[in-house]
Short mmCIF file of C-alpha atoms in Angstrom, two decimals:
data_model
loop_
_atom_site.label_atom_id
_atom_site.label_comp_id
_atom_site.label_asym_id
_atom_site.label_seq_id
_atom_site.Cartn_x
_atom_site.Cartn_y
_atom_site.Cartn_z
CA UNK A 1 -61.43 133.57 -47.91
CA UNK A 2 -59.32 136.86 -46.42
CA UNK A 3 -57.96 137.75 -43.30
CA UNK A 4 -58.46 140.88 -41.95
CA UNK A 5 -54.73 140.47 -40.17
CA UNK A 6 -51.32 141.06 -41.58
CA UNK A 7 -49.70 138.83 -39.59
CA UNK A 8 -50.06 134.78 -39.95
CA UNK A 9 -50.45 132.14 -37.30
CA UNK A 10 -48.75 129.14 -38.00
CA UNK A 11 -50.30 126.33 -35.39
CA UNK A 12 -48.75 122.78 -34.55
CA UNK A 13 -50.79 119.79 -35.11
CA UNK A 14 -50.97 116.33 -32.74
CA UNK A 15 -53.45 114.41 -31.23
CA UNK A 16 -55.64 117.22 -30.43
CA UNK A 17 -56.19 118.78 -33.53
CA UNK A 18 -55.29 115.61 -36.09
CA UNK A 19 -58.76 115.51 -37.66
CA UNK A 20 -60.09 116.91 -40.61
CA UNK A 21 -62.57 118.53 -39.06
CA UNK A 22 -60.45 120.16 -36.40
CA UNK A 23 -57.70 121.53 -39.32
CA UNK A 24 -60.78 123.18 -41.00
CA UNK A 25 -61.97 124.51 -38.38
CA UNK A 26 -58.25 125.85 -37.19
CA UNK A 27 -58.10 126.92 -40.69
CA UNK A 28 -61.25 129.11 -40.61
CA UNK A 29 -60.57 130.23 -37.06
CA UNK A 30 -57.28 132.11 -38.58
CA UNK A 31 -54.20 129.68 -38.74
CA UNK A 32 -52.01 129.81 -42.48
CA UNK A 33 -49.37 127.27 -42.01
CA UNK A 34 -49.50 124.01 -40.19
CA UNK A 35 -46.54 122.74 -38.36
CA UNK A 36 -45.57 119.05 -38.68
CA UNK A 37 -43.21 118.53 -35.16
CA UNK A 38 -41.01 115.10 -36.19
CA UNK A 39 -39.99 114.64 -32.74
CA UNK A 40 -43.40 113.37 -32.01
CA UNK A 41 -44.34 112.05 -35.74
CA UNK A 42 -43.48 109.45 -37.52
CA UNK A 43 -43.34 109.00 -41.14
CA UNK A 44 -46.71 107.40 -42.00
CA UNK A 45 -47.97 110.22 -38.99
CA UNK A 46 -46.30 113.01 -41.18
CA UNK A 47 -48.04 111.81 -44.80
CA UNK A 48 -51.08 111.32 -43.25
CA UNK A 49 -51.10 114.36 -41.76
CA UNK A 50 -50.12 116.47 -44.92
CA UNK A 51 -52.58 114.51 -46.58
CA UNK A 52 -55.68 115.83 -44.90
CA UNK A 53 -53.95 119.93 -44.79
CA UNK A 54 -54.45 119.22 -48.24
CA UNK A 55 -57.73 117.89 -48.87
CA UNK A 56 -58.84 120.70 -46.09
CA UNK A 57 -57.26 123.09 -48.89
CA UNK A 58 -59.53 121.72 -51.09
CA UNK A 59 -62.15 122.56 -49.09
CA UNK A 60 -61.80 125.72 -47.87
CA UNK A 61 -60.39 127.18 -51.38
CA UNK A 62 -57.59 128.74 -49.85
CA UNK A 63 -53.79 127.80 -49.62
CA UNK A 64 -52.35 126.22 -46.34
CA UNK A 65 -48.86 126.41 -45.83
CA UNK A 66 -46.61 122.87 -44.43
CA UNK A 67 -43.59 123.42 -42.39
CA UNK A 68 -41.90 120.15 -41.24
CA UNK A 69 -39.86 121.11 -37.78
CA UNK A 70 -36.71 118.20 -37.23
CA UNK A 71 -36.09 117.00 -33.99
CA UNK A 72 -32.59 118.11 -34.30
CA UNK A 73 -29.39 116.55 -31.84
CA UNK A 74 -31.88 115.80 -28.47
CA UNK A 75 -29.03 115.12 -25.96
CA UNK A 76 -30.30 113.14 -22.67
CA UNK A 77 -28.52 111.45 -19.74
CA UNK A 78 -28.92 107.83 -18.78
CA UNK A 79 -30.40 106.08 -16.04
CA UNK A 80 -30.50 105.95 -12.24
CA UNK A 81 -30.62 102.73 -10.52
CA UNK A 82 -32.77 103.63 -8.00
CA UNK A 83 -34.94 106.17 -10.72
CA UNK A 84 -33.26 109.87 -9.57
CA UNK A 85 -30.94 111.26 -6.50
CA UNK A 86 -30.45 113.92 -5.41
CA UNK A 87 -27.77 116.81 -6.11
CA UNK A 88 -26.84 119.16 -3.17
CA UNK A 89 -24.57 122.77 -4.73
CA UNK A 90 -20.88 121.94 -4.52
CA UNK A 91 -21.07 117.91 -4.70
CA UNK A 92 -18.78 116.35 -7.05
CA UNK A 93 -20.66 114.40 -9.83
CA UNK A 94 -19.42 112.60 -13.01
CA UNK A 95 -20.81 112.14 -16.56
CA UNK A 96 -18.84 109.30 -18.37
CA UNK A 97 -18.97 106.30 -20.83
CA UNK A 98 -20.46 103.89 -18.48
CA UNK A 99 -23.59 102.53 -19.20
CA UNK A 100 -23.70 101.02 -15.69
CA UNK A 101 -27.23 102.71 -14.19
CA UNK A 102 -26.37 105.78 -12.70
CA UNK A 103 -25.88 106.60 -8.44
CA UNK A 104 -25.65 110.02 -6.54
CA UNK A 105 -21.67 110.46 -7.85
CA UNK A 106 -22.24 109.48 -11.67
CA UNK A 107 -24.71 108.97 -14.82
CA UNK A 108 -23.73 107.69 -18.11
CA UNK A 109 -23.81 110.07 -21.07
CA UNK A 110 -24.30 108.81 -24.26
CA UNK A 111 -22.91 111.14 -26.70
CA UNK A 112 -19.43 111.21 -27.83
CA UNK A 113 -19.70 114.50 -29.09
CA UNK A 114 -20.07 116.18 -26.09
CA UNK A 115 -16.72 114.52 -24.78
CA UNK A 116 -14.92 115.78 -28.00
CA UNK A 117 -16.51 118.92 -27.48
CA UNK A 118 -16.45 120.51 -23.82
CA UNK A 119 -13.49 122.37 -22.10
CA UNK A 120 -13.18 122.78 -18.36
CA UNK A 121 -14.98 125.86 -17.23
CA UNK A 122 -18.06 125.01 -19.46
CA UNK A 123 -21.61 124.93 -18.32
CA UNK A 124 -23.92 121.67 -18.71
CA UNK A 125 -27.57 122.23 -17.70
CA UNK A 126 -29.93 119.67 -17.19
CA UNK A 127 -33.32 119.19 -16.84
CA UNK A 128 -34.11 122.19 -18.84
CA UNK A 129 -31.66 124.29 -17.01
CA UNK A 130 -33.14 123.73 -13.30
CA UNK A 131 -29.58 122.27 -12.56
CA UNK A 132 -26.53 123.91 -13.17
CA UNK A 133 -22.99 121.94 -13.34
CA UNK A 134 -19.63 123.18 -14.04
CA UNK A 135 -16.78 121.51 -15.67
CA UNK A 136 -13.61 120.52 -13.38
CA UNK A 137 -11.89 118.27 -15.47
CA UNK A 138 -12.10 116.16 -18.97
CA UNK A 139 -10.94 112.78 -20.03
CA UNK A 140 -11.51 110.42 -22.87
CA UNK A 141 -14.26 108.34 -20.80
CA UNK A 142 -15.18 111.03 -18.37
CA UNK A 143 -16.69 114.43 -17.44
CA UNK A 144 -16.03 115.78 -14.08
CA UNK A 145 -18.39 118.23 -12.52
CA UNK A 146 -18.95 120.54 -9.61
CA UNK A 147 -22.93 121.53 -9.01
CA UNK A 148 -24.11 125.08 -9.14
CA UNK A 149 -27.80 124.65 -8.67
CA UNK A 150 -28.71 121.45 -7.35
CA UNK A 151 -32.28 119.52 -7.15
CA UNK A 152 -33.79 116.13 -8.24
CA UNK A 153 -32.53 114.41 -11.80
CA UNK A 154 -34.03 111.87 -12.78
CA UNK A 155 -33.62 109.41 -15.98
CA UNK A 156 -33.53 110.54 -19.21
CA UNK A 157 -33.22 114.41 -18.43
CA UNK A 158 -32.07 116.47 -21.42
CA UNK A 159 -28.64 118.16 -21.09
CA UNK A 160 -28.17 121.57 -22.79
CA UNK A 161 -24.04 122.91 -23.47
CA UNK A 162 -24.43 126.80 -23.61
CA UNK A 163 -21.10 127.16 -23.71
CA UNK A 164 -20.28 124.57 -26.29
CA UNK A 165 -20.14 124.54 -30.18
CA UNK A 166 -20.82 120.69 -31.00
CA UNK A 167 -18.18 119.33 -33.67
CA UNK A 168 -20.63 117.24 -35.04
CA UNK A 169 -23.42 118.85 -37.82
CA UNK A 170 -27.04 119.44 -36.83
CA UNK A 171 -28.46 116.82 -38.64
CA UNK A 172 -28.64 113.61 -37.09
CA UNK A 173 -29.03 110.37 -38.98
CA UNK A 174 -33.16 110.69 -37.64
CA UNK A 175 -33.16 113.82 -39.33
CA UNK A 176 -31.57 113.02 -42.79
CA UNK A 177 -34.19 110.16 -42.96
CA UNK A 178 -37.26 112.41 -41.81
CA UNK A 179 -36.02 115.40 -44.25
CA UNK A 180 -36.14 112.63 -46.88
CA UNK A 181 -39.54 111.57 -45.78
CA UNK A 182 -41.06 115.24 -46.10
CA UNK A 183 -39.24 116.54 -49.36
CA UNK A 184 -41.33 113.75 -50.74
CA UNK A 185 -44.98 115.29 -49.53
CA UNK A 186 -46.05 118.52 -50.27
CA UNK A 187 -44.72 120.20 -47.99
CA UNK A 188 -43.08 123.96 -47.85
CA UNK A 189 -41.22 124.41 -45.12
CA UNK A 190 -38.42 122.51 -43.28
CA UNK A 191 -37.07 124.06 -39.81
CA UNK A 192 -33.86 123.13 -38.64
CA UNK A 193 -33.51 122.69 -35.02
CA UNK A 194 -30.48 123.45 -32.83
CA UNK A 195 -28.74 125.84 -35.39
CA UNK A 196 -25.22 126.61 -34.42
CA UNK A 197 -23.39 128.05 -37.41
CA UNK A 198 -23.98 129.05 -40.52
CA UNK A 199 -21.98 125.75 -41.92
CA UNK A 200 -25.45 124.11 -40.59
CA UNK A 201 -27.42 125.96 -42.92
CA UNK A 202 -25.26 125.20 -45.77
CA UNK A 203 -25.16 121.47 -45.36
CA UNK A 204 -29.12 121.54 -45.05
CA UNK A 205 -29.54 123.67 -48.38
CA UNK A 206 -27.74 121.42 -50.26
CA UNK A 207 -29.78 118.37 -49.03
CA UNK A 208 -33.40 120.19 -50.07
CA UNK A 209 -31.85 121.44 -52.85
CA UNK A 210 -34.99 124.20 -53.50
CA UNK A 211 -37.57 121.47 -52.81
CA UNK A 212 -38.49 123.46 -50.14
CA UNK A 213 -37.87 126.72 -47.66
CA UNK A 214 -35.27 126.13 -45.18
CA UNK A 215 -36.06 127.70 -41.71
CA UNK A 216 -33.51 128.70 -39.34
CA UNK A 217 -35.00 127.83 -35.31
CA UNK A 218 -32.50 130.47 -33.34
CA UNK A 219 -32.36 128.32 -29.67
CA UNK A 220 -28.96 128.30 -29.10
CA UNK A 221 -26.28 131.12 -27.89
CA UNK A 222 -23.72 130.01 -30.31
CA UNK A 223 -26.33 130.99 -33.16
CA UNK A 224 -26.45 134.52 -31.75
CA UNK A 225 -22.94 134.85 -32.01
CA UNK A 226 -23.40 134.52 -35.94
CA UNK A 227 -27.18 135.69 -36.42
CA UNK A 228 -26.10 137.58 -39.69
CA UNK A 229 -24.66 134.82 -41.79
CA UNK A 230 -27.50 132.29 -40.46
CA UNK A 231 -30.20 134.43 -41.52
CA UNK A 232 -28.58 135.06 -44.62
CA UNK A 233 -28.50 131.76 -45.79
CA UNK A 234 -32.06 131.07 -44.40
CA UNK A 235 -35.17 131.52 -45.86
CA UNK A 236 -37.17 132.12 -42.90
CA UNK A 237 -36.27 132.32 -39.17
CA UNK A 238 -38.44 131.02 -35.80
CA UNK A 239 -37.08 132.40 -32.57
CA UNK A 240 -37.65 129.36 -30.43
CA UNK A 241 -37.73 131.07 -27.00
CA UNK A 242 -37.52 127.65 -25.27
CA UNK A 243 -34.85 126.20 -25.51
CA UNK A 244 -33.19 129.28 -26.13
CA UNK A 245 -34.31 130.59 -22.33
CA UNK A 246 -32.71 127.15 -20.85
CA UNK A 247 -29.16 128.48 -22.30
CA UNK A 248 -29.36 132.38 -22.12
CA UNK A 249 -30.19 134.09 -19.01
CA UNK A 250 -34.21 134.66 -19.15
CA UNK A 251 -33.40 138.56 -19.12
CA UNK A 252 -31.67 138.54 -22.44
CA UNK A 253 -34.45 137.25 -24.34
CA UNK A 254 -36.83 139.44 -25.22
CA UNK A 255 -33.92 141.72 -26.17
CA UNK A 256 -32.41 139.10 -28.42
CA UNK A 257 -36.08 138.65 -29.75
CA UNK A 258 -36.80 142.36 -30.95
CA UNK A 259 -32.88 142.40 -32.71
CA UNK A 260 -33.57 139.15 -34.53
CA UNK A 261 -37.08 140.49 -35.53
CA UNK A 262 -35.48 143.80 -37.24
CA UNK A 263 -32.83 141.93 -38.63
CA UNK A 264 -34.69 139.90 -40.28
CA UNK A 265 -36.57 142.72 -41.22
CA UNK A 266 -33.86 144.56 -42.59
CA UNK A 267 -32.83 141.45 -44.74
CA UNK A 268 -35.92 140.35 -45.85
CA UNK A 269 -36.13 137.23 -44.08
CA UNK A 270 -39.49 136.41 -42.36
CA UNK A 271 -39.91 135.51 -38.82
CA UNK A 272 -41.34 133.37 -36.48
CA UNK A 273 -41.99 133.76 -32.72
CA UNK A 274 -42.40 130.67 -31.42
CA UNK A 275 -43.19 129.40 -27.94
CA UNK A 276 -45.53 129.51 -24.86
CA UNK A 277 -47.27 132.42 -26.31
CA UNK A 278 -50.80 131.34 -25.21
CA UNK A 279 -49.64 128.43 -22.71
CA UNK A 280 -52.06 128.56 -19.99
CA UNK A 281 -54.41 127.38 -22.74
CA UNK A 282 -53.27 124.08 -23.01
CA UNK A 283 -55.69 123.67 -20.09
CA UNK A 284 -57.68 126.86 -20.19
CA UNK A 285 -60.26 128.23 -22.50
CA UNK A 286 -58.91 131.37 -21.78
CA UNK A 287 -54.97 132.83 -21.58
CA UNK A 288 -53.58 134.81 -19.17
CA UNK A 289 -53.16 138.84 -19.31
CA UNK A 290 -49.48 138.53 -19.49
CA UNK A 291 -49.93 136.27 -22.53
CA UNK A 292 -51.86 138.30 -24.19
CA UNK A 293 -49.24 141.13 -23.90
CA UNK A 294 -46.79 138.63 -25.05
CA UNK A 295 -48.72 138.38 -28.46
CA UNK A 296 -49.13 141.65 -28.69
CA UNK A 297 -45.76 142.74 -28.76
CA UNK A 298 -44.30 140.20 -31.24
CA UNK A 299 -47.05 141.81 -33.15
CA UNK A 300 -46.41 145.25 -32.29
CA UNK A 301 -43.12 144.25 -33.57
CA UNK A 302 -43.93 143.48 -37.15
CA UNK A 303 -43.20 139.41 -36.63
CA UNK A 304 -44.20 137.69 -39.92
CA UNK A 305 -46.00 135.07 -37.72
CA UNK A 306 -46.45 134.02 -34.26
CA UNK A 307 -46.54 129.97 -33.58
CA UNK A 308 -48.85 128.09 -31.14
CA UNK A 309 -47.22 124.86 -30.07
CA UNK A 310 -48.82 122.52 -27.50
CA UNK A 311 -51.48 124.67 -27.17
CA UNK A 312 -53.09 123.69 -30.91
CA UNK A 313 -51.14 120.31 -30.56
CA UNK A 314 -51.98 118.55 -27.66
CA UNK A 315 -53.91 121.26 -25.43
CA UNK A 316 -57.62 121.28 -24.42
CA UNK A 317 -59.11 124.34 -26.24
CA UNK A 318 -56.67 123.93 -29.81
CA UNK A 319 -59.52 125.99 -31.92
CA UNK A 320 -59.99 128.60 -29.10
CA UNK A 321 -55.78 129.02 -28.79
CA UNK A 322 -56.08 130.02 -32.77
CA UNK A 323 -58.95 132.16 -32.41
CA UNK A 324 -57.95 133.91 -29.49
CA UNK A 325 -54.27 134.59 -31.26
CA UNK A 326 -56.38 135.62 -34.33
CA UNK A 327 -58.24 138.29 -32.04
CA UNK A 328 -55.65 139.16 -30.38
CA UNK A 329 -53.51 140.49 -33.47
CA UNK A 330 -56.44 141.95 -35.44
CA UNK A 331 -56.93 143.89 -32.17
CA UNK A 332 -53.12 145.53 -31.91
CA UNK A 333 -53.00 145.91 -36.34
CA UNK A 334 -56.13 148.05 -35.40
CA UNK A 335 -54.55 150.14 -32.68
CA UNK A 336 -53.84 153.82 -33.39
CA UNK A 337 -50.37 153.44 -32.57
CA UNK A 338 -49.25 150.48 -34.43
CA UNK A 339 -48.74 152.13 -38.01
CA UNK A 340 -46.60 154.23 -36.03
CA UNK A 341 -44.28 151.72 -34.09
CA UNK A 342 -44.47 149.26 -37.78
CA UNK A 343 -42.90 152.46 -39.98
CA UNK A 344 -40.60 153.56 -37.12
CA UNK A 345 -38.91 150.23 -37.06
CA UNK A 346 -38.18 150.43 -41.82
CA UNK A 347 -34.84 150.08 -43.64
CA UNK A 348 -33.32 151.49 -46.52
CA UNK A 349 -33.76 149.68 -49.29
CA UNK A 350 -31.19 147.18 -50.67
CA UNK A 351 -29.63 149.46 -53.73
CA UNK A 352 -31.32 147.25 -56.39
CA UNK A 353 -33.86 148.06 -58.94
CA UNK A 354 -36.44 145.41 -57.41
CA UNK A 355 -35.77 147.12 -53.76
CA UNK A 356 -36.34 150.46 -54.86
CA UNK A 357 -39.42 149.60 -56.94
CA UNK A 358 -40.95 147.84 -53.80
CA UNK A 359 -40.32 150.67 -51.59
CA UNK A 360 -41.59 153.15 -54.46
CA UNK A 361 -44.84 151.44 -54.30
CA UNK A 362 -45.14 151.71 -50.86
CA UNK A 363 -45.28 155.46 -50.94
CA UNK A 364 -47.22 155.32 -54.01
CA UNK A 365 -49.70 153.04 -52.60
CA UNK A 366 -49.91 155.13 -49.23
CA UNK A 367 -49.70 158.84 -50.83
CA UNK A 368 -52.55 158.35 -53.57
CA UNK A 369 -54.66 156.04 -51.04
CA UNK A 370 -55.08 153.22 -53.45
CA UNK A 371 -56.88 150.08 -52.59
CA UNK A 372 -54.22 147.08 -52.82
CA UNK A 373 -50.77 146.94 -54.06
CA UNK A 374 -50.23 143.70 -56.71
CA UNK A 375 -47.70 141.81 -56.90
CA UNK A 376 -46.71 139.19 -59.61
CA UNK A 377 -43.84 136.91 -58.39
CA UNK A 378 -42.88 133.56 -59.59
CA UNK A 379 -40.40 132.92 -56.69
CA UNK A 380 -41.46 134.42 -54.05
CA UNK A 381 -39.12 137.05 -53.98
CA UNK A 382 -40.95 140.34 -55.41
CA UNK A 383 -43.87 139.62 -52.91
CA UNK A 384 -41.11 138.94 -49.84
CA UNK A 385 -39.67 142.43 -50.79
CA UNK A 386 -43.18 144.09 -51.19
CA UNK A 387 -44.06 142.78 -47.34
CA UNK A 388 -40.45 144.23 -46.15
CA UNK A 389 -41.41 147.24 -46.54
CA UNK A 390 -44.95 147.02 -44.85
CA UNK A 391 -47.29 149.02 -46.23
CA UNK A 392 -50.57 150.54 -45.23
CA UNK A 393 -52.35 148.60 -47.88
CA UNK A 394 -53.47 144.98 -49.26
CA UNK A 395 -50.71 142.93 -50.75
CA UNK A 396 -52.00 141.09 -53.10
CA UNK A 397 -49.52 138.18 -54.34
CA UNK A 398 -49.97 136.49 -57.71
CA UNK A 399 -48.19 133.37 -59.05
CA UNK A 400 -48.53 130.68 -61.52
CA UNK A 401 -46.75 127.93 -59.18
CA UNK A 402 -49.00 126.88 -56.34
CA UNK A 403 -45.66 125.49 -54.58
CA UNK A 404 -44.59 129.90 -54.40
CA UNK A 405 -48.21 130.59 -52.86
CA UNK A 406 -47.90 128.01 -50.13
CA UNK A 407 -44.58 128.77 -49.24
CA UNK A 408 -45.83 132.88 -48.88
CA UNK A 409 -48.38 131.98 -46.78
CA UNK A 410 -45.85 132.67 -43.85
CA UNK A 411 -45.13 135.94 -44.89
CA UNK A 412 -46.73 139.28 -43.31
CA UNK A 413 -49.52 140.97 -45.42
CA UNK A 414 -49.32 138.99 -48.54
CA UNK A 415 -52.95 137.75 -49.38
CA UNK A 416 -51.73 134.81 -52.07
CA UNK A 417 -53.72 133.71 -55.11
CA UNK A 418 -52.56 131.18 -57.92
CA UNK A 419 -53.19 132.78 -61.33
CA UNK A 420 -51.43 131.95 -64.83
CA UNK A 421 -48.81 133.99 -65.93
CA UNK A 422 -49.89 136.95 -67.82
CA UNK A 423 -48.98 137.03 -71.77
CA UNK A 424 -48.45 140.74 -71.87
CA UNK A 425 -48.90 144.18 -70.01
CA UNK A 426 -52.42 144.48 -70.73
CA UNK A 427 -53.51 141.18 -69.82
CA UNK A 428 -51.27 141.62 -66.73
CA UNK A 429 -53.25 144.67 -65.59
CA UNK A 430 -56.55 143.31 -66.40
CA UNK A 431 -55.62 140.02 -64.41
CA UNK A 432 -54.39 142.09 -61.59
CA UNK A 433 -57.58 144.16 -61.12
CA UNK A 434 -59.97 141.60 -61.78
CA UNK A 435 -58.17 139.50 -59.23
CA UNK A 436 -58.03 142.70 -56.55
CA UNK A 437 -61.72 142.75 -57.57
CA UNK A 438 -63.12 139.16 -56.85
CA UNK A 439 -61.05 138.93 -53.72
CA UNK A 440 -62.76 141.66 -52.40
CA UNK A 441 -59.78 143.91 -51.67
CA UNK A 442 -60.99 146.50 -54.63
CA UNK A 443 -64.29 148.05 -55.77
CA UNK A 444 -65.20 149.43 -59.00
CA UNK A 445 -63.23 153.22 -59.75
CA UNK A 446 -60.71 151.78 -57.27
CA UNK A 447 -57.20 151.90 -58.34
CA UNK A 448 -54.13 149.69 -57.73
CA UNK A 449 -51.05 149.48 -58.03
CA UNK A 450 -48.84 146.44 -59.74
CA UNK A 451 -45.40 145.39 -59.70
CA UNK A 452 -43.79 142.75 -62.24
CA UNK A 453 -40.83 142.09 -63.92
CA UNK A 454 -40.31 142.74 -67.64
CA UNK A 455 -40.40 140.74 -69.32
CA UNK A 456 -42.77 138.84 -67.87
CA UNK A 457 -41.76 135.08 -66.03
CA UNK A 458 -38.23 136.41 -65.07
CA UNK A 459 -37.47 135.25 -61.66
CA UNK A 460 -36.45 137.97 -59.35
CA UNK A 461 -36.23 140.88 -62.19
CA UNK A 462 -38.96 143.11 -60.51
CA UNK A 463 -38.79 146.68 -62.58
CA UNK A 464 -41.64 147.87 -63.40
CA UNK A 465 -44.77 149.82 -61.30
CA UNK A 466 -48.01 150.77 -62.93
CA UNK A 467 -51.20 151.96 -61.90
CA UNK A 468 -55.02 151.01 -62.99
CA UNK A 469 -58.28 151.62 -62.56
CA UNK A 470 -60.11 148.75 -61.77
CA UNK A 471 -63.29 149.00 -63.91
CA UNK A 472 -66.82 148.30 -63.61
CA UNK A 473 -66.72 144.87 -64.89
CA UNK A 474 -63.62 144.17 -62.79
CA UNK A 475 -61.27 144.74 -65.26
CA UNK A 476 -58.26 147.32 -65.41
CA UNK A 477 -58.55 150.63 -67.06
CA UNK A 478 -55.33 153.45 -67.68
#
């Protein structure tokens, strides 16, 4: 199985899409990587659930990608005693230590953090920003407040601090014990919710330890103060336009979207954009116009993947949401314009040998019209580097670990196939074509062209390019 799309849908699972059946057919409909969300699974929901992707794997005969998504720091208010009240703009109102139910002046808030944290003049927003307070003052046991926006809170309402770098880590003690939980599955991915700093990404690395890929969910203002060194130490990136649109004026997003798509780009980091994309189709078999567009443009863009969330998860039409999104990107990667907008937007290449041999066989590939560029990476890295610089043509991405070629499965263009390492150049060629061959991305008298590292197995040493004929039987030819 191929897709006729460079970029990959990665699709949430839940209750409406938790069956076998329904994963194979979201499989075959277009999606490449599953998402796990642990603020709605538990542990035995999580194996289960990575169980079947994998038998569905089986299946289908082609590799699934598993990205476990943490809950992160979820920071609610208590309760009212009489349910919610009412908050008129310019009232007083107090967040403190109390865990007396709350009244029309006051609400308990039960993290100490925030207390340690804030500074007078700071923002807190509940309810996913529909109410807007202002810090007056600050004490040990008490925050107090002055409403911007005003409106009906109720219990239990999430509070958002766009102002505010937490000085506690990301990870809370749910976390640790989910991350533990996954890095024992086969899973691929881990996303890290609520990034702040790049300290965050550091602590995180040294918990997975390689086990898996560590993606970076930009939702928070403090993380776009510091994009650079986050994405650096990331492996992937999601722009989670969510929670990220509660605590940055709605405006500045899709701005902030297209610079962390070309930085990413630029530092050969895939990306993710992530949220409402097809919405309306939680209850609709169709989405709206606007949606649509939205797709479009993260595609336009050259995203690595865009993610369905409740639609897939929880929605009415989850196989419909994937095929749609499937349509809708084959559609743009067919437009005249798009190899246009997708070269406009390239970098220089890093000044290394394994940069300059991936953007070599680019121009290679493009200039003699081959039929599929080849790639042989152990890592990950060679094919990462060979999708940076998004070419024209097939990437085809070989590697003897089947953990490498479900962790690419995220990233633009590569077509991934587990192979065994070649045992010299010829066999390497011959592999290569044959492989081109049988996935039906090259015909007989074709020719492609391969990238490796020599010698062969050395992580990361990519120096070498090489063209073949791919021969009658399949096999390469000089």
């Amino acid at each position: 199985m191929k897709r006729s799309r460079r970029v990959k849908i990665l699709a949430t699972l839940g209750p409406a899409s938790n069956d076998p059946k329904v994963i194979e057919e979201l499989v075959r409909a277009g999606a490449d990587v599953f998402r796990i969300n642990m603020s709605h699974a538990s542990h035995d929901v999580m194996r289960d659930t990575v169980a079947k992707i994998r038998a569905v794997e089986r299946t289908v005969r082609y590799p699934i990608g598993i990205l476990v998504d943490l809950q992160g720091p979820k920071l609610r208010i208590g309760t009212f005693a009489e349910g919610s009240v009412m908050l008129a703009k310019g009232e007083t109102f107090t967040l403190d230590t109390s865990d007396a139910p709350g009244d029309k002046t006051r609400i308990h808030l039960p993290h100490p953090e925030i207390f340690s944290s804030v500074k007078t003049g700071d923002r807190l927003l509940l309810d996913d920003g529909k109410i807007e307070l202002r810090i007056s003052a600050i004490s040990p046991e008490a925050i107090n407040t002055t409403v911007v926006y005003g409106g009906k809170l109720s219990d239990k309402k999430g509070v958002s601090l766009p102002d505010t770098i937490l000085s506690v880590g990301v990870l809370t003690e749910k976390d640790r014990a989910d991350l533990q939980a996954a890095l024992g599955e086969e899973i691929d991915w881990i996303a890290l919710s609520f990034v702040q700093r790049p300290e965050d990404m550091i602590e995180v690395r040294k918990l997975v330890q390689g086990r898996a890929g560590v993606l970076a969910k930009i939702e928070k203002p403090q993380a776009i103060d510091r994009l650079e060194e986050i994405i650096r130490l990331s492996d992937a990136i999601m722009v989670a336009r969510g929670d990220l649109g509660v605590e940055m004026p709605l405006e500045t997003v899709p701005g902030t979207q297209k610079r962390i798509t070309r930085m990413c780009r630029r530092l050969g980091k895939p990306v993710v954009i992530a949220t409402q994309m097809l919405e309306s189709m939680i209850t609709a078999p169709v989405p709206t116009r606007a949606e649509v567009s939205d797709v479009s443009i993260a595609v336009f863009e050259g995203a690595d993947a865009v993610m369905l969330s409740a639609e897939s998860a929880s929605g009415s039409y989850p196989v419909q949401a994937v095929t749609t999104m499937n349509n809708i990107a084959e559609a743009v990667e067919q437009d005249p314009l798009y190899p246009g907008i997708i070269r406009s937007q390239a970098t220089e290449p890093e000044a290394t040998a394994a940069d300059a041999i991936s953007a070599a066989t680019r121009q290679v590939a493009e200039t003699l019209d081959l039929a599929a560029i080849v790639t042989y990476t152990s890592s990950g890295s060679t094919g990462i580097r060979a999708s940076r610089e998004r070419p024209s043509k097939p990437i085809i991405a070989l590697s003897p670990k089947l953990t490498t070629v479900r962790r690419l499965s995220i990233v633009w263009g590569l077509h991934c196939v587990q192979t065994e390492d070649a045992i010299s150049l010829d066999d390497m060629v011959d592999r290569a074509c044959s492989i081109a061959y049988v996935e039906g991305l090259a015909r007989p008298g074709d020719r492609v062209a391969i990238t490796a590292g020599v010698p062969l197995g050395t992580p990361g040493a990519t120096n070498m390019l090489r063209i073949a004929f791919v021969g009658q039987d399949g096999a390469g030819g000089s």
